[in-house]
Tab-separated table of C-alpha atoms (C1' of nucleotides) in Angstrom:
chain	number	residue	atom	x	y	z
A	717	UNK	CA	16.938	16.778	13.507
A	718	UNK	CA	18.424	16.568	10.261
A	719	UNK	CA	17.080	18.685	7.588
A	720	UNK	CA	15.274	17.412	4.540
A	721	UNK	CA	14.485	18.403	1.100
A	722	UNK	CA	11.543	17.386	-0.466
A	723	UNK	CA	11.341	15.477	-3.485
A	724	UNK	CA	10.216	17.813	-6.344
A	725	UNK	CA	5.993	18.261	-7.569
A	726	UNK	CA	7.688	17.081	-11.307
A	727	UNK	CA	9.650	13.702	-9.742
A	728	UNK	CA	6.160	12.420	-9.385
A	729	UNK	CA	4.755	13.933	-12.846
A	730	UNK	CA	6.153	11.345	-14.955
A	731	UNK	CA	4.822	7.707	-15.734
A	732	UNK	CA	4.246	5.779	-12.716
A	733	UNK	CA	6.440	2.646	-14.237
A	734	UNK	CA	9.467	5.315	-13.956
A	735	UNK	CA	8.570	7.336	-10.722
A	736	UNK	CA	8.531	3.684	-9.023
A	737	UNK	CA	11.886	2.183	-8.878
A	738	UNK	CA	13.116	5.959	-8.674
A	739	UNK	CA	11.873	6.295	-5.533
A	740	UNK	CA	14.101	3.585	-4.037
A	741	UNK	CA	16.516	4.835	-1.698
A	742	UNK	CA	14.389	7.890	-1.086
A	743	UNK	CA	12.954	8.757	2.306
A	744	UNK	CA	9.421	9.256	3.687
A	745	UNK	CA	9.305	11.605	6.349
A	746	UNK	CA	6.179	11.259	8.812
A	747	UNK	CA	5.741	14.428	11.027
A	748	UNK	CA	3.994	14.014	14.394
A	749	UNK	CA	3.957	17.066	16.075
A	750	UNK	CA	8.074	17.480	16.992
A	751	UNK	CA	8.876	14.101	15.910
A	752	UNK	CA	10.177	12.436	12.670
A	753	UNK	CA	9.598	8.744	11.844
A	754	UNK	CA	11.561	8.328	8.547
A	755	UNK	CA	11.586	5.014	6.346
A	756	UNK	CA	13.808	4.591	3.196
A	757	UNK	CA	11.703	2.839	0.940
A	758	UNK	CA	13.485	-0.005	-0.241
A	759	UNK	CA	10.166	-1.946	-2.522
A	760	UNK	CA	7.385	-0.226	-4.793
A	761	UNK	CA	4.906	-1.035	-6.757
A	762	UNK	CA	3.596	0.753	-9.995
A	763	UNK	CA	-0.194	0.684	-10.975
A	764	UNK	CA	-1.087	2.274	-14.640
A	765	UNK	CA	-4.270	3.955	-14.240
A	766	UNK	CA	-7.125	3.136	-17.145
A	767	UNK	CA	-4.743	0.456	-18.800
A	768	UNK	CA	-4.241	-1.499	-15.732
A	769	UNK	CA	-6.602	-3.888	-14.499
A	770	UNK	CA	-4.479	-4.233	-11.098
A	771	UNK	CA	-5.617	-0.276	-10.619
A	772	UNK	CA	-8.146	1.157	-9.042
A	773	UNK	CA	-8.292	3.389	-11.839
A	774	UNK	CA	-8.915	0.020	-14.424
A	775	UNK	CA	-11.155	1.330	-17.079
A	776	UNK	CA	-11.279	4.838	-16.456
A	777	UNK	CA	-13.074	3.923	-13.344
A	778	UNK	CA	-13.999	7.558	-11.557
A	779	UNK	CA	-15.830	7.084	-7.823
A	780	UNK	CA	-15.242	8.442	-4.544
A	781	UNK	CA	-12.426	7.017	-3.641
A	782	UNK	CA	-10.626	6.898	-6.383
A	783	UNK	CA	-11.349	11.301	-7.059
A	784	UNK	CA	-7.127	11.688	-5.417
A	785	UNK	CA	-6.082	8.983	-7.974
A	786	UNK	CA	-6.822	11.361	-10.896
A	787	UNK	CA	-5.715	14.641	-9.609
A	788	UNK	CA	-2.015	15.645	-10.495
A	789	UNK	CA	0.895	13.668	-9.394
A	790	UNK	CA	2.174	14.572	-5.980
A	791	UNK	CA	-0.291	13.786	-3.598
A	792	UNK	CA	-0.784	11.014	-1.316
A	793	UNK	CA	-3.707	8.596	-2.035
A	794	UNK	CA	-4.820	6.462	0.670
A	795	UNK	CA	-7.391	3.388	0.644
A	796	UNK	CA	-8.207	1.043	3.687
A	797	UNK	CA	-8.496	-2.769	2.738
A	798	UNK	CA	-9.677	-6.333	3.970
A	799	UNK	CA	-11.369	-4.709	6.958
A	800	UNK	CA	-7.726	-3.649	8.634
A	801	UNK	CA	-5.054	-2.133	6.526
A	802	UNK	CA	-4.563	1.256	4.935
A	803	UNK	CA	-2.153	1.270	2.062
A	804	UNK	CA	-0.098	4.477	0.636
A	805	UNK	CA	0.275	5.402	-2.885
A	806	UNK	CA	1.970	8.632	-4.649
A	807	UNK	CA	-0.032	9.594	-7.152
A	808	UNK	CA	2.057	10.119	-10.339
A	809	UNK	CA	1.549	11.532	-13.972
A	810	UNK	CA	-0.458	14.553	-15.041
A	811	UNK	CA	-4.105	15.214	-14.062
A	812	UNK	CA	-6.490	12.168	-15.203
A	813	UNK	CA	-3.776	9.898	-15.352
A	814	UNK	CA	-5.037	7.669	-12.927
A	815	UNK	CA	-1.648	5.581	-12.489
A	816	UNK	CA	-0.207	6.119	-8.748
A	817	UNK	CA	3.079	4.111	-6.928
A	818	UNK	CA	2.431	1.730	-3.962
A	819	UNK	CA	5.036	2.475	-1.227
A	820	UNK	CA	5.231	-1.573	-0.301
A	821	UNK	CA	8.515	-1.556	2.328
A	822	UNK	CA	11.039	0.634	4.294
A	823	UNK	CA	13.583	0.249	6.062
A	824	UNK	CA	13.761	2.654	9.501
A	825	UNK	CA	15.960	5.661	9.621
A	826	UNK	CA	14.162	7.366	12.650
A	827	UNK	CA	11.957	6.772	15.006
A	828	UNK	CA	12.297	3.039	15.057
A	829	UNK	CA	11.091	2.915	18.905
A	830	UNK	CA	8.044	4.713	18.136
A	831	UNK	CA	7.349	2.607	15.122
A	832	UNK	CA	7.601	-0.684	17.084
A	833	UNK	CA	5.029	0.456	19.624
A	834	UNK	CA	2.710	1.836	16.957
A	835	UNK	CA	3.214	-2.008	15.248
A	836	UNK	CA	2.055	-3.564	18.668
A	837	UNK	CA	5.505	-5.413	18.919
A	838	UNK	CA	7.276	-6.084	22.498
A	839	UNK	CA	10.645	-6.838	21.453
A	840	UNK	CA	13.162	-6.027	19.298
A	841	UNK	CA	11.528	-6.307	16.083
A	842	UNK	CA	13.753	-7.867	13.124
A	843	UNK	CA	14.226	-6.650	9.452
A	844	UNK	CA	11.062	-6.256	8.272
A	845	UNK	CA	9.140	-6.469	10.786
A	846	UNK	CA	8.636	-2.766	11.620
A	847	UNK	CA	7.461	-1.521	7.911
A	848	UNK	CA	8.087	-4.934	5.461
A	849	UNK	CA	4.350	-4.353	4.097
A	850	UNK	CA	2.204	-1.957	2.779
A	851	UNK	CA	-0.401	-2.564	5.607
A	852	UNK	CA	2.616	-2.246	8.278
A	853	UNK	CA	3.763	0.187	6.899
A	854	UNK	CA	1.079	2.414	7.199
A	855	UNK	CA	0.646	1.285	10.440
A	856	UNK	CA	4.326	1.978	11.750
A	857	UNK	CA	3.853	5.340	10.222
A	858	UNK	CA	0.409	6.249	11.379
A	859	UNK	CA	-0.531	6.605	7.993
A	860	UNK	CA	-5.049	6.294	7.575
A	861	UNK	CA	-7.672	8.207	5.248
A	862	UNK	CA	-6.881	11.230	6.851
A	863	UNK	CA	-3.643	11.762	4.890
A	864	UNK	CA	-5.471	11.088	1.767
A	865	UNK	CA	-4.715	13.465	-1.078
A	866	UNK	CA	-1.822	15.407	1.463
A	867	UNK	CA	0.630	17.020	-0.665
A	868	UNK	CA	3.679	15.491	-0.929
A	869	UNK	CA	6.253	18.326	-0.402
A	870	UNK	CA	4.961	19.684	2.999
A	871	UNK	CA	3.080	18.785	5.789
A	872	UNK	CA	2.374	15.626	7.699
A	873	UNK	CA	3.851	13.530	5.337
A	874	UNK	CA	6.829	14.102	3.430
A	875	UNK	CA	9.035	12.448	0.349
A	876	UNK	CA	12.509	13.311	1.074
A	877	UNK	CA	16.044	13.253	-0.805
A	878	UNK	CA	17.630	10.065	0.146
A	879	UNK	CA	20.447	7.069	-0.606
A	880	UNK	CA	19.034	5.600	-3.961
A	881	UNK	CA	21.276	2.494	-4.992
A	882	UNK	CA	22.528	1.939	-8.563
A	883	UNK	CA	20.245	0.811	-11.337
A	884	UNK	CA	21.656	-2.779	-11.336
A	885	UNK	CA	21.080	-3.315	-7.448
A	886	UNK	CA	17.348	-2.818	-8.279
A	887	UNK	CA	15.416	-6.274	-8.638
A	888	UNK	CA	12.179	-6.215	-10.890
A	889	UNK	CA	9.077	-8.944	-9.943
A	890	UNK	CA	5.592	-9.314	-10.561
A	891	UNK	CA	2.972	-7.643	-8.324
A	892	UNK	CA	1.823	-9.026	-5.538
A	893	UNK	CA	-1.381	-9.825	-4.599
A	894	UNK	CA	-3.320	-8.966	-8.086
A	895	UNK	CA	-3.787	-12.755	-9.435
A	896	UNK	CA	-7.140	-11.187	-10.830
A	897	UNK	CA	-5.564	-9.034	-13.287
A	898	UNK	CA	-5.503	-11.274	-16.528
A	899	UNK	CA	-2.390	-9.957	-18.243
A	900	UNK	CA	-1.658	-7.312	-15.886
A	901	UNK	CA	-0.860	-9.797	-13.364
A	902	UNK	CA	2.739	-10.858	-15.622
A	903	UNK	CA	3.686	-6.883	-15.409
A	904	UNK	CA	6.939	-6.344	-14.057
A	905	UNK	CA	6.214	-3.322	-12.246
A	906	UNK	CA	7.235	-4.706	-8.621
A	907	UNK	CA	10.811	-3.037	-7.853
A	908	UNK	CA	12.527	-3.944	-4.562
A	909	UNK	CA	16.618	-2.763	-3.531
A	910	UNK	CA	18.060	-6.166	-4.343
A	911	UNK	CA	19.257	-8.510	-1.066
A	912	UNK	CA	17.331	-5.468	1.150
A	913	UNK	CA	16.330	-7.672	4.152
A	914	UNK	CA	13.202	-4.837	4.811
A	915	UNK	CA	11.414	-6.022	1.714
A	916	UNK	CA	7.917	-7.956	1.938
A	917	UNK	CA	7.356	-11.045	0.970
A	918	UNK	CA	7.329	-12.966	-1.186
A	919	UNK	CA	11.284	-11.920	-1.960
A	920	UNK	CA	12.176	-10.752	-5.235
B	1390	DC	C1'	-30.324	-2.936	-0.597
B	1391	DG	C1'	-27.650	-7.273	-0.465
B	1392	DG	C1'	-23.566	-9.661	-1.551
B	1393	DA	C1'	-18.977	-10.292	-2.744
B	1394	DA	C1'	-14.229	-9.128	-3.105
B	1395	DG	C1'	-10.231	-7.045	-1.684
B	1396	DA	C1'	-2.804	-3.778	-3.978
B	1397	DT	C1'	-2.863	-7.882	3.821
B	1398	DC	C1'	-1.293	-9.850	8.020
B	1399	DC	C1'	-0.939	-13.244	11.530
B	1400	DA	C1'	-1.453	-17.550	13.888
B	1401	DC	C1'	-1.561	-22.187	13.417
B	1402	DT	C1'	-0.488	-26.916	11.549
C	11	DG	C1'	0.582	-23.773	3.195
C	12	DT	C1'	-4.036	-22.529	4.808
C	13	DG	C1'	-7.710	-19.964	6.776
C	14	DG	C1'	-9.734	-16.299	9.656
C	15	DA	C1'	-10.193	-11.463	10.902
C	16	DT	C1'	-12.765	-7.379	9.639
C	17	DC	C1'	-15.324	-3.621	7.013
C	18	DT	C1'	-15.342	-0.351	3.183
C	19	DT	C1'	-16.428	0.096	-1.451
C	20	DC	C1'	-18.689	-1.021	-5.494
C	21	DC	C1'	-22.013	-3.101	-8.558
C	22	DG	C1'	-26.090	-5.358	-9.912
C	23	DA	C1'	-31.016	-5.991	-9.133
DNA sequence: CGGAAGATCCACT
DNA sequence: GTGGATCTTCCGA
């Protein structure tokens, strides 16, 4: 098993529209008991905090599940949606900050077998189809509520030193999914590895 | 305490 | 391209 060395607490203490596309290339590490499944994450998302109507954080908006958003960046914050899918955000910034990184696609570096049972599929699954998705993602990883506000460095769940490309083979889009937002919507804060077949639709 | 919406995915036409 | 699945969370009354 190759080794790996975690991403730094202050990679993830900086604005959330930086710590996004900077985490292309980079590697999350899922540890189940002696096994690995590792994903490079090839598309990200950034959400604000109080500024950003897209966030859970819109508005200063403090409840129960949102308490992991505000804490200090390097922790893990985990929501469950339309009835069936988790999704996995690093939390970024300083304390109160709200604004967190949406780990949308990856591409598999280990474990790929395991992930394509965990996903349900029978065959050969094709680009994409393991971890193209935040929800299938999550799934591929075994990633629910429990890993909510996990640490980033150690544990069950780790952000590892990767292959980041070069700036200019990073494409910038619109978020998806957050037609809501008013002006937020228009953001560019959707970054992808550019021609990456892994990443979700729609395509950058 | 009820209702509505949601940072999605999949099957179907 | 469209709609259904499925259920937690949040807000207003």
């Amino acid at each position: 098993m190759a080794q790996h060395r975690s991403l730094p607490r202050s990679f993830f203490q900086r604005p959330a529209g930086e710590v996004a596309p900077d985490l292309l290339g980079h590697h999350l590490v899922r540890r189940l008991g002696r096994r690995s499944l590792i994903l490079r994450i090839v598309e990200t998302e950034a959400y604000l905090g109080a500024s950003d109507r897209a966030s859970h954080a819109w508005n200063d908006r403090r409840t129960q599940r949102t308490s992991v958003l505000f804490r200090r960046g390097g922790v893990a914050y985990v929501y469950f949606v339309y009835g069936m899918h988790y999704m996995l955000n690093v939390v970024t910034g300083g304390a109160d900050d709200g604004s967190a990184v949406l780990i949308r696609a990856g591409e598999p570096v280990a474990g790929s077998e395991e992930m394509r049972v965990r996903r349900g599929l029978e065959r050969a699954p094709r680009a994409g189809d393991l971890a193209g998705g935040p929800g299938k993602l999550c799934r591929a990883l075994a990633i629910d509520s429990e890993l909510n506000g996990a640490p980033l460095d150690s544990g069950p769940l780790i952000l590892a030193e990767g292959s980041p490309p070069a700036p200019h083979e990073v494409a910038v889009g619109p978020r998806v999914g957050v037609a809501y937002a008013g002006a937020a919507a228009d953001w560019l804060l959707r970054f992808a590895e550019e021609g990456n077949p892994h990443v979700s639709r729609p395509r950058l």
